Short mmCIF file of C-alpha atoms and ligand atoms in Angstrom, two decimals:
data_model
loop_
_atom_site.label_atom_id
_atom_site.label_comp_id
_atom_site.label_asym_id
_atom_site.label_seq_id
_atom_site.Cartn_x
_atom_site.Cartn_y
_atom_site.Cartn_z
CA MET M 244 77.13 -0.65 5.22
CA SER M 245 78.82 -0.02 8.51
CA SER M 246 79.33 -2.70 11.07
CA GLN M 247 80.07 -0.28 13.88
CA PRO M 248 78.68 -1.34 17.20
CA ARG M 249 75.58 0.65 17.96
CA PRO M 250 74.21 1.75 21.31
CA THR M 251 72.36 -1.11 22.92
CA GLN M 252 69.32 0.95 23.81
CA ARG M 253 67.50 1.72 20.60
CA ALA M 254 64.99 4.52 20.50
CA GLY M 255 61.96 2.31 20.02
CA PRO M 256 60.60 0.97 16.74
CA SER M 257 61.30 3.66 14.17
CA VAL M 258 58.31 2.66 12.07
CA SER M 259 55.60 2.62 14.70
CA THR M 260 54.02 5.80 13.38
CA THR M 261 53.59 4.39 9.90
CA VAL M 262 51.95 1.11 10.80
CA THR M 263 49.09 2.28 12.96
CA GLU M 264 46.46 1.95 10.20
CA GLU M 265 47.93 -1.07 8.47
CA PRO M 266 47.07 -4.67 9.18
CA PRO M 267 50.00 -6.75 10.41
CA LEU M 268 52.35 -8.27 7.88
CA LEU M 269 51.92 -11.66 9.50
CA ALA M 270 48.98 -12.69 11.66
CA VAL M 271 48.95 -15.98 13.53
CA ASP M 272 45.96 -17.05 15.63
CA ASN M 273 45.77 -20.25 17.65
CA LEU M 274 48.46 -22.19 15.78
CA HIS M 275 48.69 -25.89 16.62
CA THR M 276 51.37 -28.17 15.25
CA THR M 277 51.28 -31.82 16.24
CA PHE M 278 53.73 -34.55 15.30
CA THR M 279 52.44 -38.07 15.19
CA THR M 280 55.13 -40.42 16.46
CA GLU M 281 55.34 -44.06 17.50
CA ARG M 282 54.96 -42.93 21.09
CA GLY M 283 51.84 -40.89 20.35
CA ASP M 284 51.05 -37.32 19.42
CA VAL M 285 53.56 -34.60 20.27
CA PRO M 286 51.87 -31.19 20.49
CA ALA M 287 55.01 -29.19 19.63
CA VAL M 288 53.07 -25.94 19.20
CA ASP M 289 49.96 -25.67 21.31
CA GLY M 290 47.79 -22.67 20.51
CA VAL M 291 50.20 -19.88 19.66
CA SER M 292 49.05 -16.39 18.56
CA PHE M 293 51.07 -13.37 17.52
CA ALA M 294 51.34 -10.70 14.85
CA ILE M 295 54.32 -9.04 13.21
CA ASN M 296 54.05 -5.51 11.85
CA GLU M 297 55.81 -3.99 8.87
CA GLY M 298 59.38 -3.03 9.67
CA GLU M 299 59.28 -4.64 13.09
CA VAL M 300 61.85 -6.88 14.73
CA PHE M 301 59.79 -9.45 16.60
CA GLY M 302 61.60 -11.80 18.97
CA ILE M 303 60.59 -15.27 20.03
CA VAL M 304 62.55 -16.42 23.02
CA GLY M 305 62.33 -19.66 24.95
CA GLU M 306 64.33 -22.59 26.19
CA SER M 307 65.38 -25.42 23.92
CA GLY M 308 62.46 -27.62 22.92
CA SER M 309 59.80 -24.99 23.64
CA GLY M 310 58.53 -25.00 20.05
CA LYS M 311 60.24 -21.95 18.50
CA SER M 312 61.62 -23.67 15.41
CA VAL M 313 58.47 -25.67 14.81
CA THR M 314 56.44 -22.45 14.99
CA ALA M 315 58.63 -20.91 12.27
CA LEU M 316 58.55 -24.02 10.09
CA SER M 317 54.78 -24.28 10.45
CA LEU M 318 54.28 -20.81 8.99
CA LEU M 319 55.88 -21.83 5.73
CA GLY M 320 54.60 -25.36 5.31
CA LEU M 321 57.97 -26.81 6.31
CA ALA M 322 56.95 -28.80 9.39
CA ASP M 323 57.35 -32.18 7.74
CA GLY M 324 55.25 -34.95 9.15
CA ALA M 325 53.17 -32.63 11.32
CA THR M 326 49.53 -31.63 11.33
CA VAL M 327 49.23 -27.83 11.31
CA THR M 328 46.01 -26.02 12.13
CA ALA M 329 45.21 -22.41 12.99
CA ASP M 330 42.24 -20.09 13.23
CA ARG M 331 44.25 -17.67 11.13
CA LEU M 332 47.61 -17.82 9.39
CA CYS M 333 47.83 -14.84 7.10
CA PHE M 334 50.69 -13.11 5.34
CA ARG M 335 49.26 -9.76 4.21
CA ASP M 336 45.84 -10.82 2.98
CA GLU M 337 46.97 -14.26 1.88
CA ASP M 338 45.85 -17.30 3.81
CA LEU M 339 48.97 -19.46 4.08
CA LEU M 340 47.01 -22.49 5.29
CA THR M 341 45.21 -22.92 1.99
CA LYS M 342 48.33 -22.60 -0.20
CA ASP M 343 49.66 -25.65 -1.98
CA GLU M 344 53.35 -26.55 -1.98
CA ALA M 345 54.12 -24.66 -5.19
CA ALA M 346 52.47 -21.48 -3.93
CA LEU M 347 54.30 -21.75 -0.62
CA ARG M 348 57.59 -22.18 -2.45
CA GLU M 349 56.89 -18.97 -4.36
CA ILE M 350 56.22 -17.18 -1.08
CA ARG M 351 59.43 -18.57 0.40
CA GLY M 352 61.38 -17.31 -2.61
CA ASN M 353 59.88 -13.85 -2.81
CA ASP M 354 58.12 -12.77 0.37
CA ILE M 355 59.44 -14.63 3.38
CA SER M 356 63.04 -15.84 3.72
CA MET M 357 64.45 -18.10 6.40
CA ILE M 358 67.92 -18.06 7.93
CA PHE M 359 68.86 -21.13 9.93
CA GLN M 360 71.36 -21.71 12.69
CA ASP M 361 73.56 -23.96 10.61
CA PRO M 362 74.61 -22.32 7.35
CA MET M 363 75.88 -25.58 5.92
CA SER M 364 72.37 -26.97 5.93
CA SER M 365 71.27 -24.24 3.52
CA LEU M 366 74.39 -23.55 1.48
CA ASN M 367 75.33 -25.77 -1.41
CA PRO M 368 78.90 -27.00 -0.87
CA VAL M 369 79.66 -27.42 -4.58
CA MET M 370 78.53 -23.99 -5.77
CA THR M 371 80.35 -20.70 -5.28
CA VAL M 372 78.52 -18.40 -2.89
CA GLY M 373 78.13 -15.84 -5.69
CA GLU M 374 76.34 -18.37 -7.91
CA GLN M 375 74.04 -19.39 -5.08
CA ILE M 376 72.96 -15.85 -4.41
CA ALA M 377 72.71 -15.01 -8.12
CA GLU M 378 70.40 -17.98 -8.56
CA VAL M 379 67.98 -16.58 -6.00
CA VAL M 380 68.20 -13.15 -7.65
CA ARG M 381 67.40 -14.66 -11.04
CA HIS M 382 64.53 -16.64 -9.64
CA HIS M 383 63.12 -13.50 -8.10
CA GLY M 384 63.58 -11.94 -11.52
CA ASP M 385 63.80 -8.24 -10.89
CA VAL M 386 67.19 -7.51 -12.38
CA GLY M 387 66.07 -7.09 -15.97
CA GLU M 388 67.47 -10.42 -17.06
CA SER M 389 65.60 -12.77 -19.29
CA GLN M 390 64.33 -15.79 -17.38
CA SER M 391 64.11 -18.02 -20.44
CA LEU M 392 65.94 -21.28 -20.63
CA PHE M 393 67.70 -20.00 -23.72
CA ALA M 394 68.95 -16.94 -21.88
CA GLU M 395 70.05 -19.17 -19.03
CA LEU M 396 72.01 -21.51 -21.32
CA ARG M 397 73.51 -18.57 -23.11
CA ARG M 398 74.74 -17.12 -19.85
CA LYS M 399 76.25 -20.41 -18.87
CA TYR M 400 77.78 -21.67 -22.08
CA VAL M 401 78.10 -18.83 -24.58
CA THR M 402 79.47 -16.14 -22.33
CA GLY M 403 81.37 -18.86 -20.48
CA THR M 404 81.03 -17.01 -17.24
CA SER M 405 78.17 -15.55 -15.34
CA GLU M 406 80.31 -12.77 -13.95
CA SER M 407 79.06 -10.11 -16.32
CA SER M 408 75.42 -10.85 -15.61
CA ALA M 409 73.21 -8.49 -13.67
CA SER M 410 72.35 -11.24 -11.20
CA TRP M 411 76.03 -11.85 -10.43
CA GLN M 412 76.60 -8.15 -9.91
CA ARG M 413 73.61 -8.05 -7.61
CA ALA M 414 75.06 -11.01 -5.69
CA VAL M 415 78.34 -9.13 -5.18
CA GLU M 416 76.38 -6.08 -4.07
CA LEU M 417 74.48 -8.16 -1.52
CA LEU M 418 77.70 -9.65 -0.15
CA ASP M 419 78.90 -6.10 0.31
CA THR M 420 75.61 -5.14 1.98
CA VAL M 421 76.01 -7.82 4.65
CA GLY M 422 79.54 -6.67 5.42
CA ILE M 423 81.71 -9.17 3.58
CA PRO M 424 85.05 -7.59 2.63
CA ASP M 425 86.29 -7.94 -0.97
CA PRO M 426 82.87 -9.18 -2.06
CA ALA M 427 83.82 -9.55 -5.74
CA ASP M 428 86.57 -12.01 -4.80
CA ARG M 429 84.59 -13.72 -2.08
CA ALA M 430 81.73 -14.36 -4.50
CA ASN M 431 83.97 -16.82 -6.32
CA GLU M 432 84.66 -18.86 -3.21
CA TYR M 433 82.93 -22.01 -1.99
CA PRO M 434 81.23 -22.17 1.42
CA HIS M 435 84.02 -24.27 2.97
CA GLN M 436 86.50 -21.48 2.23
CA LEU M 437 84.63 -19.08 4.50
CA SER M 438 84.57 -18.74 8.29
CA GLY M 439 81.39 -19.43 10.26
CA GLY M 440 80.58 -15.74 10.54
CA MET M 441 81.14 -15.18 6.83
CA LYS M 442 78.94 -18.15 5.96
CA GLN M 443 76.20 -16.74 8.15
CA ARG M 444 76.50 -13.43 6.28
CA VAL M 445 76.25 -15.28 2.98
CA MET M 446 73.02 -16.84 4.24
CA ILE M 447 71.67 -13.42 5.09
CA ALA M 448 72.68 -12.14 1.64
CA GLN M 449 70.92 -15.12 0.11
CA ALA M 450 67.85 -14.42 2.21
CA LEU M 451 67.86 -10.82 0.98
CA ALA M 452 68.29 -11.79 -2.66
CA GLY M 453 64.60 -12.50 -3.07
CA ASP M 454 63.83 -9.03 -1.71
CA PRO M 455 61.67 -10.44 1.10
CA ASP M 456 59.23 -8.52 3.29
CA LEU M 457 59.87 -10.82 6.21
CA ILE M 458 63.04 -12.61 7.30
CA ILE M 459 62.67 -15.44 9.79
CA ALA M 460 66.00 -15.95 11.51
CA ASP M 461 66.14 -19.08 13.67
CA GLU M 462 69.04 -18.73 16.12
CA PRO M 463 71.13 -17.16 13.34
CA THR M 464 74.08 -16.37 15.58
CA THR M 465 74.00 -19.16 18.13
CA ALA M 466 76.99 -20.97 16.65
CA LEU M 467 79.14 -17.83 16.52
CA ASP M 468 81.34 -16.08 19.04
CA VAL M 469 79.91 -12.99 20.70
CA THR M 470 81.85 -10.41 18.68
CA ILE M 471 80.74 -11.85 15.37
CA GLU M 472 77.26 -12.31 16.78
CA ALA M 473 77.01 -8.63 17.66
CA GLN M 474 78.21 -7.64 14.19
CA ILE M 475 75.71 -9.85 12.43
CA LEU M 476 72.80 -8.75 14.58
CA ASN M 477 73.76 -5.17 13.80
CA GLU M 478 73.75 -5.99 10.10
CA LEU M 479 70.24 -7.36 10.44
CA LEU M 480 69.09 -4.20 12.19
CA ASP M 481 70.72 -2.05 9.51
CA LEU M 482 68.82 -4.02 6.90
CA ARG M 483 65.59 -3.37 8.71
CA ASP M 484 66.38 0.34 8.88
CA GLU M 485 67.48 0.49 5.25
CA PHE M 486 64.92 -1.73 3.54
CA GLY M 487 62.05 -1.79 6.01
CA VAL M 488 62.13 -5.56 6.11
CA SER M 489 60.42 -7.19 9.09
CA ILE M 490 62.40 -9.72 11.08
CA MET M 491 61.22 -12.59 13.23
CA LEU M 492 64.21 -13.39 15.41
CA ILE M 493 64.21 -16.70 17.24
CA THR M 494 66.69 -17.09 20.06
CA HIS M 495 67.15 -18.62 23.48
CA ASP M 496 69.27 -15.63 24.48
CA LEU M 497 67.55 -12.80 26.36
CA ALA M 498 70.52 -10.47 25.85
CA VAL M 499 70.13 -10.80 22.08
CA VAL M 500 66.44 -9.99 22.38
CA ARG M 501 67.10 -6.96 24.54
CA GLU M 502 69.50 -5.51 22.02
CA THR M 503 67.59 -6.19 18.85
CA CYS M 504 63.86 -6.66 19.19
CA ASP M 505 60.99 -4.16 19.29
CA ARG M 506 58.64 -6.71 20.82
CA VAL M 507 59.20 -10.16 22.18
CA ALA M 508 57.12 -13.25 22.85
CA VAL M 509 58.15 -15.88 25.36
CA MET M 510 57.50 -19.54 24.53
CA TYR M 511 57.32 -22.37 27.01
CA ALA M 512 56.29 -25.97 26.31
CA GLY M 513 54.62 -25.16 23.02
CA GLU M 514 52.72 -22.16 24.31
CA MET M 515 53.31 -18.45 24.10
CA MET M 516 53.33 -17.11 27.61
CA GLU M 517 53.32 -13.40 26.88
CA THR M 518 54.03 -10.83 24.23
CA ALA M 519 55.34 -7.43 25.21
CA ASP M 520 57.53 -4.50 24.28
CA THR M 521 61.10 -5.55 24.81
CA ARG M 522 61.60 -2.96 27.56
CA THR M 523 58.73 -4.44 29.55
P1 ADP T 59 63.03 -25.12 19.90
O1 ADP T 59 63.28 -24.61 18.52
O2 ADP T 59 62.28 -24.15 20.76
O3 ADP T 59 64.29 -25.57 20.59
P2 ADP T 59 61.51 -27.11 18.52
O4 ADP T 59 60.51 -26.22 17.91
O5 ADP T 59 62.59 -27.60 17.64
O6 ADP T 59 62.11 -26.42 19.82
O7 ADP T 59 60.80 -28.41 19.13
C1 ADP T 59 59.60 -28.32 19.88
C2 ADP T 59 59.15 -29.72 20.29
O8 ADP T 59 58.75 -30.46 19.13
C3 ADP T 59 60.23 -30.52 20.96
O9 ADP T 59 59.63 -31.24 22.00
C4 ADP T 59 60.70 -31.45 19.87
O10 ADP T 59 61.15 -32.67 20.41
C5 ADP T 59 59.42 -31.67 19.07
N1 ADP T 59 59.72 -31.98 17.66
C6 ADP T 59 60.37 -31.17 16.78
N2 ADP T 59 60.47 -31.76 15.58
C7 ADP T 59 59.86 -32.97 15.69
C8 ADP T 59 59.63 -34.07 14.79
N3 ADP T 59 60.03 -34.01 13.53
N4 ADP T 59 58.97 -35.14 15.28
C9 ADP T 59 58.55 -35.21 16.56
N5 ADP T 59 58.73 -34.22 17.45
C10 ADP T 59 59.38 -33.11 17.04
MG1 MG T 60 65.05 -24.40 17.50
#
């Protein structure tokens, strides 16, 4: 996959003609998320509604503290300690509000992936990056590998190395996909051996390993310098073009939105002020 800079003005959402008849991938109506604290209730998200279509890059922009992260966490049952309500919270035809923790974990592994601002919070420091990605691939289970405990033990202890396994090869492929040079070597490295930009790419590879339909990226490039940021955003757009994955991109940076998103919603103080085509 190329990491060439692309023109900043994209020719509109390339998939708009194919989604006209389809319901949105994600539909959120009147989402409320309230934290109960010692100093009273904090309405972090206060009646937010939006929809994300298949293959769309949907931006949520807003100043720090406006409720962007809590909105994302609420979708996936990850807003710990909060009360979440909504008139509708649907992924495809599935009602996310009625799912129990196990069902939500399945959805997080297979349908919706999250990328956070700080890669170290999601990467395991004592596992090679290749193993971490291979684990997600195996969990997703579409590489023709047996999922049984026996097969797992055999891979670990009889073959002595997991390098010949299909899931490892898929991990190397994914590292290549997100633009990591020498992916076969890099797969054997630990997170601390990689630069910030490389770690963020590993997170994206890990997010892709479950073959998701939606990637939620919460300020994925905020900690990086602008050159690396541009490269990584371009990788995300390439992934959308190549795999048709939808992306919910959370940022406080309007320039990022302008260059990447088909539509954008603006959040302020827990509310969504407007949703519009990025050009508008
Ligand atoms: P953003 O991602 O837009 O910067 P957040 O979604 O993280 O903002 O936070 C929205 C609001 O919710 C903020 O006022 C924040 O203080 C509050 N908040 C977030 N997490 C918690 C929590 N665990 N307990 C109490 N309040 C929280
Ligand atoms: Mg945030």
